[in-house]
Coordinates of C-alpha atoms in Angstrom, one line a residue:
M1 CA 108.2 99.2 134.0
D2 CA 107.3 95.9 132.4
R3 CA 103.8 96.3 133.8
A4 CA 103.6 99.9 132.4
L5 CA 104.7 98.7 129.0
D6 CA 102.1 95.9 129.1
L7 CA 99.5 98.6 129.7
A8 CA 100.8 100.7 126.9
A9 CA 100.6 97.7 124.5
Q10 CA 97.0 97.1 125.5
G11 CA 96.0 100.6 124.4
L12 CA 97.4 100.4 120.9
G13 CA 94.7 101.4 118.4
S14 CA 92.5 103.2 120.8
T15 CA 94.5 106.5 121.6
S16 CA 95.5 108.1 118.4
P17 CA 96.5 110.8 117.6
N18 CA 98.0 110.5 121.2
P19 CA 100.5 107.8 122.0
S20 CA 99.5 104.8 124.0
V21 CA 101.3 105.2 127.4
G22 CA 101.3 103.1 130.5
A23 CA 102.1 104.3 134.0
V24 CA 102.5 102.7 137.5
I25 CA 102.6 104.7 140.7
L26 CA 104.7 103.3 143.6
A27 CA 104.0 104.5 147.0
A28 CA 106.8 105.7 149.2
D29 CA 107.3 102.2 150.6
G30 CA 107.8 100.8 147.1
T31 CA 104.4 99.0 146.8
V32 CA 102.1 99.5 143.8
A33 CA 99.6 102.3 144.6
G34 CA 98.0 102.7 141.2
E35 CA 98.3 102.1 137.5
G36 CA 96.7 103.3 134.2
R37 CA 97.0 103.7 130.5
T38 CA 96.1 106.5 128.1
A39 CA 92.3 106.9 127.6
P40 CA 90.8 107.4 124.1
V41 CA 91.4 110.8 122.7
G42 CA 90.0 113.6 124.9
G43 CA 90.3 111.4 128.0
P44 CA 93.0 111.5 130.7
H45 CA 96.6 110.5 130.0
A46 CA 98.2 107.5 131.7
E47 CA 99.8 109.4 134.5
V48 CA 96.5 111.1 135.5
V49 CA 94.7 107.8 135.5
A50 CA 97.4 106.2 137.6
L51 CA 97.5 109.1 140.0
A52 CA 93.7 109.0 140.5
A53 CA 94.0 105.3 141.4
A54 CA 96.8 106.0 143.8
G55 CA 95.3 108.9 145.6
E56 CA 97.3 110.2 148.6
R57 CA 99.6 107.2 148.4
A58 CA 101.3 108.9 145.4
R59 CA 102.9 111.5 147.7
G60 CA 106.5 110.9 148.2
G61 CA 106.4 107.9 145.8
T62 CA 107.6 107.1 142.3
A63 CA 105.9 107.3 138.9
V64 CA 107.1 104.8 136.4
V65 CA 106.0 105.8 132.9
T66 CA 106.7 104.5 129.4
L67 CA 107.1 108.0 127.8
E68 CA 108.4 111.2 129.2
P69 CA 105.5 113.0 130.8
C70 CA 104.1 115.7 128.5
D71 CA 104.6 119.4 129.3
H72 CA 101.9 121.1 127.3
T73 CA 98.2 121.8 127.4
G74 CA 96.2 120.2 124.6
R75 CA 92.8 118.6 125.1
T76 CA 94.0 117.9 128.6
G77 CA 96.5 119.6 131.0
P78 CA 100.2 118.8 131.2
C79 CA 101.1 115.5 133.0
T80 CA 104.1 117.2 134.6
R81 CA 101.8 119.5 136.6
A82 CA 99.6 116.6 137.7
L83 CA 102.7 114.7 139.0
I84 CA 104.0 117.7 140.8
A85 CA 100.6 118.5 142.4
A86 CA 100.4 114.9 143.6
G87 CA 103.7 115.2 145.4
V88 CA 105.5 112.5 143.5
A89 CA 109.1 112.5 144.5
R90 CA 110.6 110.5 141.6
V91 CA 109.7 109.9 137.9
V92 CA 111.2 107.1 135.9
Y93 CA 110.5 107.0 132.2
A94 CA 111.6 104.8 129.3
V95 CA 111.9 107.1 126.3
A96 CA 111.9 110.8 125.6
D97 CA 109.0 112.4 123.9
P98 CA 109.9 113.1 120.2
N99 CA 107.1 115.6 119.8
P100 CA 108.5 119.1 120.2
L101 CA 105.1 120.5 121.3
A102 CA 105.0 118.1 124.3
A103 CA 108.7 117.5 125.1
G104 CA 110.6 119.1 128.0
G105 CA 108.7 117.4 130.8
A106 CA 111.9 116.1 132.4
E107 CA 113.3 119.6 132.8
T108 CA 110.1 120.9 134.3
L109 CA 110.0 118.1 136.8
R110 CA 113.6 118.6 137.8
A111 CA 113.1 122.3 138.2
E112 CA 110.4 121.5 140.8
G113 CA 112.7 119.2 142.7
V114 CA 111.4 115.9 141.4
E115 CA 114.2 113.3 140.8
V116 CA 114.1 112.1 137.2
A117 CA 115.6 109.0 135.6
A118 CA 115.3 108.0 131.9
G119 CA 116.1 104.9 129.9
L120 CA 114.7 102.0 131.9
G121 CA 113.1 99.6 129.5
E122 CA 114.0 101.7 126.5
D123 CA 114.4 99.0 123.9
R124 CA 111.0 97.5 124.5
A125 CA 109.4 101.0 124.9
V126 CA 110.7 101.9 121.4
Q127 CA 109.1 98.8 120.0
V128 CA 105.8 99.2 121.7
S129 CA 105.6 102.9 120.7
R130 CA 107.0 102.6 117.2
Y131 CA 103.8 103.4 115.4
W132 CA 103.3 106.7 117.1
R133 CA 107.0 107.7 117.3
T134 CA 107.6 107.0 113.6
A135 CA 104.4 108.9 112.6
V136 CA 105.4 112.0 114.7
R137 CA 108.9 112.1 113.1
R138 CA 107.7 111.6 109.5
G139 CA 104.4 113.3 109.5
R140 CA 102.6 110.2 108.2
P141 CA 101.3 107.0 109.6
Y142 CA 103.5 104.0 110.4
V143 CA 102.7 101.6 107.5
I144 CA 102.6 97.8 107.9
W145 CA 102.2 95.6 104.8
K146 CA 100.5 92.4 105.8
Y147 CA 100.1 89.5 103.4
A148 CA 99.4 85.8 103.5
A149 CA 101.0 83.5 100.9
T150 CA 102.2 80.0 100.1
L151 CA 105.8 79.1 100.3
D152 CA 106.2 80.0 96.7
G153 CA 104.8 83.5 97.3
R154 CA 101.2 83.1 95.9
S155 CA 98.4 84.9 97.5
A156 CA 95.7 83.4 95.3
A157 CA 95.5 80.4 93.0
A158 CA 95.3 80.6 89.2
D159 CA 91.4 80.6 89.4
G160 CA 91.5 83.5 91.8
T161 CA 90.6 81.6 95.0
S162 CA 92.4 82.7 98.1
K163 CA 90.3 81.4 101.0
W164 CA 91.9 80.1 103.0
I165 CA 95.7 80.0 102.4
T166 CA 96.5 80.2 106.1
S167 CA 95.0 78.6 109.1
E168 CA 92.2 79.8 111.4
R169 CA 94.8 80.6 114.1
A170 CA 96.8 82.7 111.7
R171 CA 93.7 84.6 110.6
A172 CA 92.8 85.3 114.3
D173 CA 96.3 86.7 114.7
V174 CA 95.7 89.0 111.8
H175 CA 92.6 90.4 113.5
A176 CA 94.6 91.0 116.6
L177 CA 97.1 93.1 114.4
R178 CA 94.2 94.9 112.8
G179 CA 93.0 95.9 116.3
E180 CA 96.2 97.8 116.9
M181 CA 95.7 99.9 113.7
D182 CA 94.0 103.2 113.1
A183 CA 93.3 102.4 109.5
I184 CA 93.1 99.4 107.2
I185 CA 94.0 100.1 103.5
A186 CA 93.0 98.1 100.5
G187 CA 93.1 98.7 96.8
I188 CA 90.0 98.8 94.5
G189 CA 91.2 95.6 92.9
T190 CA 91.0 93.7 96.1
V191 CA 87.5 95.2 96.8
L192 CA 86.2 94.2 93.4
A193 CA 87.7 90.7 93.5
D194 CA 87.1 89.7 97.2
D195 CA 84.6 92.1 98.6
P196 CA 86.3 92.3 102.0
A197 CA 84.6 93.9 105.1
L198 CA 88.0 95.2 106.5
T199 CA 86.7 95.0 110.0
V200 CA 88.2 93.7 113.2
R201 CA 86.7 90.5 114.7
V202 CA 88.3 90.1 118.2
P203 CA 86.2 89.1 121.1
G204 CA 85.6 92.0 123.5
L205 CA 87.0 94.6 121.1
D206 CA 84.3 97.2 120.4
R207 CA 86.1 99.3 117.9
S208 CA 87.3 99.0 114.3
P209 CA 89.9 101.1 112.4
L210 CA 89.0 103.5 109.6
R211 CA 88.5 101.5 106.4
V212 CA 90.3 103.1 103.4
V213 CA 89.8 102.0 99.8
V214 CA 92.4 103.4 97.4
D215 CA 90.1 103.9 94.4
A216 CA 91.4 106.4 91.9
A217 CA 88.4 106.5 89.7
G218 CA 85.7 105.9 92.4
R219 CA 84.6 102.4 91.2
T220 CA 83.7 101.0 94.7
P221 CA 80.2 99.5 94.3
V222 CA 77.5 101.0 96.5
G223 CA 76.7 97.6 97.8
A224 CA 80.3 96.7 98.7
R225 CA 80.8 95.2 102.2
V226 CA 83.4 97.9 102.9
R227 CA 80.6 100.4 102.7
Q228 CA 78.3 98.5 105.1
G229 CA 77.9 98.9 108.8
D230 CA 78.7 101.7 111.2
V231 CA 82.5 101.4 110.7
P232 CA 83.9 104.6 109.2
T233 CA 85.0 104.2 105.6
W234 CA 86.9 106.6 103.2
I235 CA 86.9 105.9 99.5
A236 CA 90.1 107.7 98.6
T237 CA 89.9 108.9 94.9
A238 CA 92.5 110.7 92.8
A239 CA 90.1 113.6 92.5
E240 CA 90.0 114.1 96.2
V241 CA 93.5 113.1 97.3
G242 CA 95.5 114.0 94.2
A243 CA 96.9 111.9 91.4
G244 CA 100.5 110.8 90.8
A245 CA 102.2 110.8 87.4
D246 CA 100.5 107.5 86.6
G247 CA 97.0 108.8 87.3
R248 CA 96.7 106.7 90.4
V249 CA 96.1 108.0 93.9
D250 CA 99.2 109.9 95.2
L251 CA 100.3 107.7 98.1
D252 CA 102.3 110.4 99.9
K253 CA 99.3 112.7 99.8
L254 CA 97.1 109.8 101.0
L255 CA 99.3 109.2 104.0
A256 CA 99.5 112.9 104.8
A257 CA 95.7 113.1 104.7
L258 CA 95.4 110.1 107.0
Y259 CA 97.8 111.7 109.4
G260 CA 95.7 114.8 109.4
R261 CA 92.7 112.6 110.3
G262 CA 94.6 111.3 113.4
V263 CA 95.8 108.1 111.9
R264 CA 99.2 107.0 113.3
A265 CA 99.3 103.3 112.2
A266 CA 97.9 101.9 109.0
L267 CA 97.8 98.3 107.7
I268 CA 97.9 97.5 104.0
E269 CA 95.7 94.5 103.4
G270 CA 95.9 94.2 99.7
G271 CA 96.3 93.6 96.9
P272 CA 99.5 93.1 95.1
T273 CA 99.3 96.3 93.0
L274 CA 98.9 98.5 96.0
A275 CA 101.5 96.6 98.0
G276 CA 104.1 97.0 95.2
A277 CA 103.2 100.7 94.9
F278 CA 103.8 101.3 98.6
L279 CA 107.1 99.3 98.4
A280 CA 108.3 101.2 95.4
A281 CA 107.6 104.5 97.0
G282 CA 109.6 103.5 100.2
L283 CA 106.5 103.9 102.3
V284 CA 106.5 100.5 104.0
D285 CA 107.9 100.6 107.6
E286 CA 107.2 96.9 108.5
V287 CA 106.3 93.7 106.7
V288 CA 104.3 91.0 108.4
G289 CA 104.1 87.8 106.2
Y290 CA 102.0 84.7 107.1
L291 CA 103.4 81.8 105.2
A292 CA 101.4 78.6 104.8
P293 CA 103.1 75.2 104.1
K294 CA 101.6 75.0 100.7
V295 CA 102.8 75.4 97.1
L296 CA 100.6 76.5 94.2
G297 CA 103.1 76.9 91.3
E298 CA 101.0 79.5 89.6
G299 CA 98.6 82.2 90.6
L300 CA 98.6 85.8 92.0
M301 CA 101.8 86.9 93.7
A302 CA 101.7 88.6 97.1
S303 CA 103.3 91.8 95.7
G304 CA 103.1 93.4 92.3
P305 CA 106.0 95.4 90.7
A306 CA 107.9 97.3 93.4
G307 CA 110.4 99.3 91.3
V308 CA 113.1 96.6 91.5
S309 CA 114.7 95.4 88.2
T310 CA 118.0 93.9 89.4
I311 CA 119.1 92.0 92.4
S312 CA 121.3 94.8 93.6
A313 CA 118.2 97.0 93.9
A314 CA 116.3 94.5 96.0
I315 CA 114.5 95.9 99.1
D316 CA 116.5 94.5 101.9
L317 CA 114.7 93.4 105.0
E318 CA 115.9 92.7 108.6
H319 CA 114.2 90.0 110.5
V320 CA 112.6 91.1 113.7
D321 CA 110.6 88.0 114.6
V322 CA 109.7 84.5 113.4
T323 CA 106.8 82.8 115.1
R324 CA 105.0 79.6 114.4
I325 CA 101.2 80.0 114.5
G326 CA 99.6 76.6 114.1
P327 CA 100.9 75.1 110.8
D328 CA 101.9 78.6 109.5
L329 CA 104.8 80.9 110.1
R330 CA 104.5 84.6 110.8
I331 CA 107.6 86.6 109.7
T332 CA 108.0 90.2 110.8
A333 CA 110.7 92.3 109.2
V334 CA 111.6 95.9 108.6
P335 CA 113.2 97.5 105.6
R336 CA 116.9 98.2 106.0
R337 CA 117.4 101.9 105.7
R338 CA 120.2 102.6 103.1
S339 CA 122.6 105.4 103.8

C-alpha cells in the first residue's frame, strides 16, 4: 500500500478531473506482479495499468489500490469489471470513493466472489487524495493559499521589492507544489506589480497548470508574461464570471467555473488583497507559508483584510507540518472548522 500511495502522489496534477490513484498487483504467491497509476484524463485508470503489467500473474492474486475501484463507465470502463475479468481473488483498498457516480465497487466485487478489505493506509490515503476528495464533496477546487514572508509577515519591502524573500531551495519547493496543482490563481494587482509568469519550473515536468488572473475590469496588459507561451490562461473578469456586492469577481462563482473546467486543486499565489478575500469568504482549505529569517519592519503584508476585526474572530489554523528548507521554514496548516 505504501508503494501504491507513492504512485498516487506522483500523479498529482496530471489526472484531474479524475483522482490520482496508485495500484499494485500481487501474484498468488505474494510477489509483485505489476503496478500502475492513473493516466492523464481519457487514459486507463491505475488498476487497468497495473493489471496490464501483471498479465496472467494477476489471476488468483491481490490488488492493492489507494481508492475503492470505480463501478461506472465514463471515458473508460469500470475498474471492478477489469479486476473480475483478470481473475483477481482479493482487493484491498485504502479509502472509499466519495463520488456517488463511481461508488459501489466493493459491493460489486463481493457479489462476484472477490474478497474485499478496506482501510489499510487510510490516514495517508486521505492526505494524498485530499485535493480530489474535497473537490468532489464541495463542488469546487481544493484551495491552497501559498505565501512567502519575513518573520514579521511582510511579503514585500516598503519600496515594493520582493525578490527574493526566501531562498532558492524554498522557491524550488514552491515549484514542486505548483506541479501538483490544476490551476494557479493570482490577482490583477500582482500581475501589474510583478508581471509573474505563473508557470512550473521543475526538471522533467512537461506540464503547467491553468493560469488564472482574477481581473474584474479586464486590465491585464496584452504583453503580460502570464499571457505568453503555450500554457493555458484565463483572465477571469467580473463580466464573465459574475460580480460580488463589491463589484469584484465573485469567488464562489469563480471556483464553480474552475470546477466545471476540471480543476480540482488550485493555488493562490497572490497578492494580499486576493488572499484576504479568499480567507474572508472561508474558501481556503490549506495554508502553506514560507518564512524567511528576515525582518523588514514595514512593507506589504502577506494578507490583506480577511474579515477579522477582533481576536475572537481570528481564523484558527491547525498545524499539519513544519519543515526546514535551507534557511527558511515551511509551515503547512489547515483552518479549524467551527461547529
